[in-house]
Coordinates of C-alpha atoms and ligand atoms in Angstrom, one line a residue:
M1 CA 99.4 104.0 113.0
Q2 CA 97.6 107.3 112.6
I3 CA 97.2 107.3 108.9
F4 CA 95.1 103.9 108.9
K5 CA 93.4 104.4 112.3
D6 CA 89.6 104.5 111.9
K7 CA 90.0 104.6 108.1
V8 CA 88.0 102.9 105.4
I9 CA 90.2 101.2 103.0
L10 CA 89.6 99.6 99.5
I11 CA 92.1 97.2 98.1
T12 CA 92.2 95.4 94.8
G13 CA 93.5 91.8 94.2
A14 CA 92.9 91.0 98.0
N15 CA 92.6 87.2 97.4
R16 CA 96.2 86.2 97.3
G17 CA 99.9 87.4 97.5
I18 CA 100.7 90.9 98.6
G19 CA 97.0 92.0 98.5
R20 CA 95.8 89.3 100.9
S21 CA 98.8 90.1 103.2
L22 CA 98.0 93.8 103.2
V23 CA 94.5 93.1 104.3
K24 CA 95.9 91.1 107.2
A25 CA 98.4 93.7 108.0
L26 CA 96.0 96.5 108.0
L27 CA 93.5 94.8 110.2
H28 CA 96.2 95.3 112.9
T29 CA 96.5 99.1 112.4
G30 CA 93.0 100.1 113.7
V31 CA 91.2 100.5 110.5
R32 CA 87.4 100.9 110.5
K33 CA 86.6 98.9 107.5
V34 CA 88.4 97.2 104.6
Y35 CA 86.7 96.6 101.2
A36 CA 88.6 93.5 100.1
T37 CA 88.0 93.2 96.3
C38 CA 89.0 90.5 93.9
R39 CA 87.9 89.0 90.5
D40 CA 86.3 85.7 91.9
L41 CA 84.8 85.9 95.4
N42 CA 85.0 82.2 95.6
K43 CA 88.7 82.6 95.8
M44 CA 88.6 85.1 98.5
P45 CA 90.1 83.8 101.9
T46 CA 88.3 84.2 105.2
F47 CA 89.8 87.1 107.1
D48 CA 87.6 86.2 110.2
D49 CA 87.0 89.9 110.9
D50 CA 83.7 91.7 110.7
R51 CA 85.5 94.8 109.4
V52 CA 86.2 93.2 106.0
V53 CA 83.6 93.7 103.4
T54 CA 84.3 91.6 100.2
L55 CA 83.3 92.9 96.7
S56 CA 83.8 91.4 93.3
L57 CA 86.1 93.5 91.0
D58 CA 88.0 93.0 87.9
I59 CA 89.8 96.2 87.3
T60 CA 89.8 95.9 83.4
D61 CA 86.0 96.1 83.6
D62 CA 84.8 99.7 83.6
R63 CA 81.3 98.7 84.7
Q64 CA 82.5 96.7 87.6
I65 CA 84.7 99.5 88.7
A66 CA 81.7 102.0 88.5
A67 CA 79.5 99.6 90.5
V68 CA 82.2 99.2 93.3
A69 CA 82.6 102.9 93.4
A70 CA 78.9 103.5 93.8
V71 CA 78.9 101.1 96.9
A72 CA 82.2 102.1 98.5
L73 CA 81.4 105.7 98.8
D74 CA 83.1 105.9 102.3
T75 CA 86.5 104.9 100.9
E76 CA 89.3 107.1 102.3
I77 CA 92.4 104.9 101.2
L78 CA 92.5 103.3 97.8
I79 CA 95.2 100.6 97.5
N80 CA 95.7 99.7 93.8
N81 CA 97.4 96.2 94.2
A82 CA 96.1 94.1 91.5
G83 CA 98.6 93.3 88.8
T84 CA 99.7 90.8 86.2
V85 CA 103.1 89.8 84.8
N86 CA 103.6 88.0 81.4
P87 CA 107.1 86.9 80.5
G88 CA 108.7 88.0 77.3
N89 CA 111.3 90.2 76.0
M90 CA 110.6 93.5 74.0
L91 CA 111.6 92.3 70.5
E92 CA 110.2 88.7 70.6
G93 CA 107.8 88.5 73.5
D94 CA 104.1 87.7 73.1
L95 CA 102.4 91.0 72.3
T96 CA 99.0 89.7 73.7
G97 CA 100.7 89.3 77.1
M98 CA 102.2 92.8 76.9
Q99 CA 98.8 94.2 76.2
R100 CA 97.4 92.3 79.1
D101 CA 99.9 93.7 81.5
M102 CA 99.2 97.2 80.2
Q103 CA 95.5 96.7 80.5
V104 CA 95.6 95.6 84.0
N105 CA 98.7 97.3 85.6
Y106 CA 98.3 100.6 83.8
F107 CA 94.9 101.3 82.4
G108 CA 93.0 99.3 85.0
T109 CA 94.9 101.2 87.7
I110 CA 94.3 104.5 86.0
T111 CA 90.5 103.8 85.7
M112 CA 90.4 103.0 89.4
M113 CA 92.1 106.2 90.3
R114 CA 89.7 108.2 88.0
A115 CA 86.6 106.4 89.5
F116 CA 87.7 107.0 93.1
A117 CA 89.2 110.5 92.9
P118 CA 85.8 112.2 93.6
I119 CA 85.2 109.9 96.5
L120 CA 88.6 110.6 97.9
R121 CA 88.3 114.3 97.4
K122 CA 85.0 114.2 99.4
N123 CA 86.5 112.1 102.2
K124 CA 89.8 113.9 102.5
P125 CA 92.3 113.7 104.1
S126 CA 92.6 110.7 102.0
A127 CA 95.1 108.6 100.1
I128 CA 95.9 106.5 97.0
I129 CA 98.6 103.7 97.5
N130 CA 99.8 102.2 94.2
I131 CA 101.8 99.0 94.3
V132 CA 104.2 99.6 91.4
S133 CA 107.5 97.7 91.1
I134 CA 111.3 98.4 91.1
A135 CA 111.1 97.5 87.4
A136 CA 109.6 100.9 87.0
Y137 CA 113.1 102.4 87.4
S138 CA 114.8 100.1 84.9
P139 CA 113.4 97.1 82.8
L140 CA 114.3 93.6 83.3
P141 CA 114.0 92.5 79.6
S142 CA 112.7 89.0 80.5
I143 CA 109.6 90.7 81.6
A144 CA 109.8 93.8 79.3
G145 CA 106.1 94.3 78.9
Y146 CA 105.5 94.2 82.6
A147 CA 108.3 96.6 83.3
A148 CA 106.9 99.0 80.7
S149 CA 103.4 98.8 82.2
K150 CA 105.0 99.6 85.7
A151 CA 107.0 102.4 84.4
A152 CA 103.8 103.8 82.9
L153 CA 102.1 103.3 86.2
F154 CA 104.9 105.0 88.2
S155 CA 104.6 108.0 85.9
A156 CA 100.8 108.1 86.3
T157 CA 101.2 107.8 90.0
Q158 CA 103.6 110.8 90.1
A159 CA 101.1 112.8 87.9
V160 CA 98.2 112.1 90.0
R161 CA 100.3 113.0 93.1
I162 CA 100.8 116.4 91.7
E163 CA 97.2 116.7 90.5
L164 CA 95.9 116.1 93.9
A165 CA 98.7 117.8 95.9
K166 CA 96.5 120.7 97.0
E167 CA 93.4 118.7 97.7
D168 CA 94.5 116.7 100.8
V169 CA 94.9 113.4 98.9
A170 CA 98.2 111.9 99.3
V171 CA 99.5 109.6 96.5
Y172 CA 101.9 106.9 97.3
A173 CA 104.1 104.6 95.2
V174 CA 105.4 101.4 96.5
N175 CA 108.0 99.7 94.5
P176 CA 109.0 96.3 95.7
G177 CA 111.8 94.1 94.4
A178 CA 111.1 90.4 94.2
I179 CA 108.6 89.0 96.7
D180 CA 107.8 85.3 97.1
T181 CA 104.2 85.2 95.6
D182 CA 102.7 83.3 92.7
M183 CA 104.2 86.0 90.5
N184 CA 107.6 84.6 91.1
R185 CA 106.6 80.9 91.2
G186 CA 109.6 78.7 90.1
S187 CA 112.2 81.3 91.0
D188 CA 115.0 80.2 93.2
W189 CA 115.8 83.8 94.4
D190 CA 116.0 84.3 98.1
M191 CA 112.8 86.5 98.6
P192 CA 110.8 87.7 101.6
D193 CA 107.3 86.4 102.0
S194 CA 104.3 88.6 101.3
D195 CA 103.2 88.7 105.0
S196 CA 106.5 90.4 106.1
T197 CA 106.5 92.6 103.0
A198 CA 103.0 93.9 103.7
V199 CA 103.9 94.8 107.3
R200 CA 106.9 96.8 105.8
I201 CA 104.7 98.5 103.3
V202 CA 102.2 99.6 106.0
E203 CA 105.1 100.9 108.1
H204 CA 106.6 102.9 105.2
I205 CA 103.2 104.5 104.4
A206 CA 102.6 105.3 108.1
N207 CA 106.0 107.0 108.1
G208 CA 104.8 109.2 105.3
E209 CA 107.2 107.9 102.7
L210 CA 105.6 108.9 99.3
D211 CA 108.0 106.6 97.5
S212 CA 109.1 103.5 99.2
V213 CA 110.8 100.1 98.5
P214 CA 109.8 97.6 101.2
D215 CA 112.4 94.7 100.7
T216 CA 116.1 94.5 101.0
M217 CA 116.8 93.3 97.4
G218 CA 114.7 96.2 96.1
Q219 CA 116.3 98.7 98.3
G220 CA 119.7 97.6 97.0
M221 CA 118.4 98.0 93.4
Y222 CA 117.0 101.4 94.3
Q223 CA 120.2 102.6 95.8
A224 CA 122.1 101.4 92.6
W225 CA 119.7 103.4 90.6
R226 CA 120.1 106.5 92.8
E227 CA 123.9 106.4 92.4
D228 CA 123.6 106.0 88.7
P229 CA 120.7 104.7 86.8
S230 CA 123.1 102.8 84.5
K231 CA 124.1 100.8 87.6
L232 CA 120.6 99.3 87.9
S233 CA 120.5 98.7 84.0
A234 CA 123.8 96.7 84.5
I235 CA 122.3 94.6 87.3
F236 CA 119.3 93.7 85.1
S237 CA 121.5 93.1 82.1
D238 CA 123.5 90.6 84.1
L239 CA 120.3 88.9 85.2
Y240 CA 118.9 88.8 81.8
H241 CA 122.0 87.4 80.0
A242 CA 122.5 84.9 82.9
T243 CA 119.2 83.5 82.2
P244 CA 118.3 84.0 78.5
I245 CA 114.6 83.3 77.8
D246 CA 113.5 80.6 75.4
Ligands
NAP1 N1 105.7 89.6 93.7 C1 106.7 90.5 93.3 O1 107.9 90.1 93.3 C2 106.2 91.9 93.0 C3 107.3 92.9 92.9 C4 106.9 94.2 92.5 C5 105.6 94.5 92.5 N2 104.6 93.6 92.6 C6 103.2 94.0 92.4 O2 102.5 93.6 93.6 C7 101.2 93.5 93.2 C8 100.6 92.2 93.8 O3 101.4 91.2 93.3 P1 101.6 89.7 93.9 O4 103.1 89.5 93.9 O5 100.8 89.6 95.1 O6 101.0 88.7 92.7 P2 100.0 87.6 92.7 O7 100.1 86.7 93.9 O8 100.0 87.0 91.4 O9 98.6 88.4 92.8 C9 98.0 89.2 91.9 C10 96.8 89.7 92.3 O10 96.2 90.6 91.3 C11 95.0 90.1 90.9 N3 94.6 90.5 89.7 C12 95.3 90.2 88.4 N4 94.4 90.7 87.4 C13 93.4 91.4 87.9 C14 92.2 92.1 87.4 N5 92.2 92.3 86.2 N6 91.4 92.6 88.2 C15 91.6 92.4 89.6 N7 92.5 91.8 90.2 C16 93.4 91.2 89.3 C17 95.0 88.7 91.1 O11 93.7 88.1 91.1 P3 93.3 86.5 90.6 O12 93.7 85.6 91.7 O13 91.9 86.6 90.2 O14 94.2 86.4 89.4 C18 95.7 88.6 92.4 O15 94.8 88.8 93.5 C19 101.1 93.6 91.7 O16 100.7 94.8 91.2 C20 102.5 93.3 91.2 O17 102.9 93.7 90.0 C21 104.9 92.3 92.9

């Protein structure tokens, strides 16, 4: 996989879920180094690979971001994976949770892109890979604040793609459907695991797909949206009204 071969990668939220699986998948692609970052290094799994360098990073903490950017000056591919989801619909959901999702998923990721843009420009050809969500295309009202934060992140990703287009920094958006991680704990949906999803993500990026959907459920939703955005809204409406929130 040429895009990852001998590259230095930094990933956020690497301690569990899709982030941890991405580190494992990337280590099979010939990468030179992976900066695996997470909020609490005590929770970082052992990857048993000398190429992994662990760093502490909360993406809502500007000082921590600056400190990591000062260390990881050789980063060539930035993977913004860290994210939170707080349940609640738009009209009655907990505003604090919505603000939290916006702080992490949107502002935290933007701050990461701002901090690393000079590094990526210097180390070009380089890339930013943002893990967004299919909810960026149409909201699922039971997680309305999350969907709004991901729609905002999707917009920011497209903006940064244009801003960096002539500087040899490629900007990718990955929009999964539902993946079997802590984020979906308690769901009885039939979901792929994070390991197989991470392999698919790596393959889509290696194929040069700037916008990709790694899982079958997400791809079905994306196709519905492509045919007619109201079709995806109808799918989410059915889901919402079938399982009304308390
Ligand atoms: N699972 C899905 O169905 C799905 C679908 C579409 C998109 N996504 C996106 O995929 C990404 C990974 O999600 P996941 O499913 O792997 O969820 P997860 O298992 O809940 O993992 C979330 C990760 O984000 C980290 N994180 C949360 N807030 C952070 C912060 N302020 N600073 C740094 N790290 C932070 C968590 O760290 P802690 O352990 O410290 O909390 C954890 O490592 C997210 O952006 C999510 O929105 C997931």
